[in-house]
Amino acid sequence: MTTMFEPWTLTTEQREIVKLCRDFAEKEIRPRGRQVDEADVITPVDIFQKAAKVGITDYMIPEDFGGGGFTDVFTQCLVQEELCWGDPGIGNLVCSNGFFSDPLLALGTEEQKEKWLRPLTGTSPVMTALATTEPGSGSDAASIITYAIKVDGGYKINGQKAWISNAGAADQYVVFAKTDRNERSKGVTAFLVKKDAPGLTWGEPMKKMGQRAIVCRELFFDNVFVPDEDRLGDEGQGFYGLMKTFDISRTVLGAAAVGSARAAYEFALDYARTRTQFGKPIIEHQAVAFRLADMANRIESARLLVLHAARSIDAGYDSTGVAAMAKLTASEMAMFVTHAAIQTLGGWGYSREFPVEQWMRDVKLEEIEEGTSDIMRLVISRNL
């Protein structure tokens, strides 16, 4: 599918990384999508390592700390679209360290950035995780009950997290906990925690509908000590840091949805050109042709909104509303397109012989993570 952003509108560096990611998605990610989905709860660490060797896992980290230096959200969206065209779950896994680095870049000191970002770079990076969600706290992030008590030289964290991507596989965590349990958002503080911290444990992998490349587990904190130097930002600043990074992550996830939808659309289009019914290719039947037209139209519309949101963030504007619009529009578009792809393939679309049923299961997550569609509408309405 063509895009409004043809190569001549991009810098040489942007064209190069987009081509790199497109080639990697085609040769390394797409061929493994079904295998990883069937494996269910096994993180494809080998693909993550291959991506690291060609510079994809740390491209979003500043050069000062050993990364690729593509810190602008616009480039991150271009990359995410290509990788998730290969496979939504694997594409998001490959770039998952960006979710850890965003709050660190927003709240961290230079010393913290050097200590915690440097291990994410190079050809053998560690994996990371962001720990916010709890069994009783999802969309209402300010209602978390995991708490951190001030002790001599630092804090002790107690509580439980749920649905934490890469938990167990990750070596480094950004953990959000209440330092003032009488407050909501103003009582939330962020902490940097290593996997081997005494008292930190995790549960069994959680069985999921899709995006199985990213394994989720519960985390348990039993008097986990965190030194003062590993508190991220000031006390009570954690929620601010989380919300600040949501604009970026929601926009990038919108790009992931666009890439996933593009894959389903292209697969359905090729099928419609070759599948014959009633004496002619089904693309020549108006019902199928119009469905494909709607798919193409919605993909292009969502892509433009996602890239508009990215440009808005990069320009320094207050982008909370438009970022929510981008995620809402792109995620719901992706559900429509993957559903339409299955309809186009008919019975074969329902079969696991073809990838479109998996892609529909995968993209459903984009309507839920980083704020459900209901929450996106709430955010948009508050920014009108």
Short mmCIF file of C-alpha atoms in Angstrom, two decimals, residues 206-353:
data_model
loop_
_atom_site.label_atom_id
_atom_site.label_comp_id
_atom_site.label_asym_id
_atom_site.label_seq_id
_atom_site.Cartn_x
_atom_site.Cartn_y
_atom_site.Cartn_z
CA MET A 206 -0.78 -15.49 31.79
CA LYS A 207 -2.69 -17.17 28.95
CA LYS A 208 -3.68 -14.57 26.38
CA MET A 209 -5.89 -14.18 23.33
CA GLY A 210 -3.12 -12.72 21.16
CA GLN A 211 0.24 -10.93 21.02
CA ARG A 212 1.73 -13.98 22.69
CA ALA A 213 5.29 -12.95 21.83
CA ILE A 214 5.07 -10.61 24.81
CA VAL A 215 4.61 -12.83 27.85
CA CYS A 216 2.75 -11.25 30.77
CA ARG A 217 3.01 -12.24 34.43
CA GLU A 218 2.14 -10.93 37.87
CA LEU A 219 4.88 -9.35 39.98
CA PHE A 220 5.06 -9.64 43.77
CA PHE A 221 6.93 -7.25 46.07
CA ASP A 222 7.80 -8.39 49.58
CA ASN A 223 9.83 -5.65 51.28
CA VAL A 224 11.83 -5.01 48.12
CA PHE A 225 14.50 -2.47 49.06
CA VAL A 226 15.19 0.36 46.60
CA PRO A 227 17.98 2.82 47.42
CA ASP A 228 17.30 6.54 47.29
CA GLU A 229 19.38 6.94 44.13
CA ASP A 230 17.01 4.60 42.27
CA ARG A 231 13.89 6.65 42.95
CA LEU A 232 12.85 8.11 39.59
CA GLY A 233 11.98 11.77 39.99
CA ASP A 234 10.68 13.30 43.21
CA GLU A 235 8.15 11.68 45.51
CA GLY A 236 4.69 12.10 44.03
CA GLN A 237 6.04 12.79 40.54
CA GLY A 238 5.55 9.26 39.20
CA PHE A 239 2.03 9.72 37.90
CA TYR A 240 3.09 12.85 36.05
CA GLY A 241 5.90 10.92 34.41
CA LEU A 242 3.55 8.11 33.48
CA MET A 243 0.97 10.41 31.91
CA LYS A 244 3.67 12.33 30.06
CA THR A 245 4.89 9.15 28.39
CA PHE A 246 1.37 7.97 27.54
CA ASP A 247 1.15 10.53 24.74
CA ILE A 248 4.15 8.89 23.11
CA SER A 249 3.24 5.27 23.78
CA ARG A 250 -0.36 5.68 22.64
CA THR A 251 0.74 7.27 19.39
CA VAL A 252 3.33 4.59 18.74
CA LEU A 253 0.77 1.86 19.48
CA GLY A 254 -1.47 3.57 16.94
CA ALA A 255 1.30 3.07 14.40
CA ALA A 256 1.54 -0.58 15.44
CA ALA A 257 -2.18 -0.95 14.72
CA VAL A 258 -1.72 0.66 11.30
CA GLY A 259 1.05 -1.79 10.41
CA SER A 260 -0.98 -4.79 11.56
CA ALA A 261 -4.01 -3.63 9.60
CA ARG A 262 -1.89 -3.04 6.52
CA ALA A 263 -0.68 -6.65 6.69
CA ALA A 264 -4.25 -7.97 6.86
CA TYR A 265 -5.41 -5.69 4.06
CA GLU A 266 -2.56 -6.70 1.74
CA PHE A 267 -3.17 -10.39 2.45
CA ALA A 268 -6.90 -10.04 1.72
CA LEU A 269 -6.23 -8.02 -1.41
CA ASP A 270 -3.89 -10.66 -2.84
CA TYR A 271 -6.42 -13.38 -1.99
CA ALA A 272 -9.27 -11.47 -3.65
CA ARG A 273 -7.26 -11.14 -6.84
CA THR A 274 -6.65 -14.89 -7.13
CA ARG A 275 -9.76 -16.50 -5.56
CA THR A 276 -12.37 -17.21 -8.22
CA GLN A 277 -16.10 -17.56 -7.59
CA PHE A 278 -18.96 -17.38 -10.07
CA GLY A 279 -16.46 -17.36 -12.92
CA LYS A 280 -14.32 -14.38 -11.94
CA PRO A 281 -11.91 -13.19 -9.22
CA ILE A 282 -13.86 -12.14 -6.14
CA ILE A 283 -12.31 -8.66 -6.27
CA GLU A 284 -14.50 -8.09 -9.33
CA HIS A 285 -17.60 -8.59 -7.19
CA GLN A 286 -18.69 -5.21 -5.90
CA ALA A 287 -19.37 -6.41 -2.35
CA VAL A 288 -15.76 -7.54 -1.98
CA ALA A 289 -14.30 -4.58 -3.88
CA PHE A 290 -16.16 -2.06 -1.72
CA ARG A 291 -15.03 -3.83 1.46
CA LEU A 292 -11.41 -3.60 0.31
CA ALA A 293 -11.94 0.07 -0.55
CA ASP A 294 -13.21 0.72 2.98
CA MET A 295 -10.20 -1.09 4.42
CA ALA A 296 -7.74 0.96 2.36
CA ASN A 297 -9.51 4.22 3.16
CA ARG A 298 -9.53 3.61 6.91
CA ILE A 299 -5.88 2.57 6.99
CA GLU A 300 -4.72 5.73 5.21
CA SER A 301 -6.92 7.93 7.42
CA ALA A 302 -5.62 6.35 10.62
CA ARG A 303 -2.01 6.55 9.44
CA LEU A 304 -2.31 10.26 8.75
CA LEU A 305 -3.82 10.89 12.19
CA VAL A 306 -1.09 8.87 13.90
CA LEU A 307 1.66 10.75 12.08
CA HIS A 308 -0.08 14.06 12.79
CA ALA A 309 -0.09 13.20 16.50
CA ALA A 310 3.59 12.27 16.28
CA ARG A 311 4.46 15.61 14.65
CA SER A 312 2.44 17.43 17.32
CA ILE A 313 4.38 15.72 20.14
CA ASP A 314 7.72 16.36 18.44
CA ALA A 315 6.83 20.04 18.04
CA GLY A 316 6.22 20.34 21.78
CA TYR A 317 2.47 20.94 21.69
CA ASP A 318 0.03 19.67 24.31
CA SER A 319 -0.83 16.47 22.48
CA THR A 320 -2.80 14.41 24.99
CA GLY A 321 -6.06 14.75 23.08
CA VAL A 322 -4.69 14.08 19.62
CA ALA A 323 -2.60 11.15 20.89
CA ALA A 324 -5.76 9.59 22.32
CA MET A 325 -7.52 10.23 19.00
CA ALA A 326 -4.70 8.50 17.15
CA LYS A 327 -4.78 5.41 19.34
CA LEU A 328 -8.57 5.19 19.38
CA THR A 329 -8.91 5.63 15.62
CA ALA A 330 -6.05 3.30 14.69
CA SER A 331 -6.98 0.50 17.10
CA GLU A 332 -10.64 0.45 16.10
CA MET A 333 -9.63 0.68 12.45
CA ALA A 334 -7.35 -2.34 12.88
CA MET A 335 -10.19 -4.38 14.38
CA PHE A 336 -12.42 -3.45 11.44
CA VAL A 337 -9.74 -4.26 8.85
CA THR A 338 -8.71 -7.61 10.33
CA HIS A 339 -12.38 -8.61 10.66
CA ALA A 340 -12.94 -7.55 7.04
CA ALA A 341 -9.90 -9.58 5.95
CA ILE A 342 -11.40 -12.69 7.52
CA GLN A 343 -14.70 -12.01 5.76
CA THR A 344 -12.85 -11.68 2.46
CA LEU A 345 -11.14 -15.04 2.92
CA GLY A 346 -14.35 -16.64 4.09
CA GLY A 347 -13.80 -20.08 5.59
CA TRP A 348 -10.06 -19.84 5.03
CA GLY A 349 -10.03 -16.64 7.06
CA TYR A 350 -11.39 -18.61 10.00
CA SER A 351 -8.70 -21.25 9.54
CA ARG A 352 -5.31 -21.19 11.23
CA GLU A 353 -3.82 -22.10 7.87
#
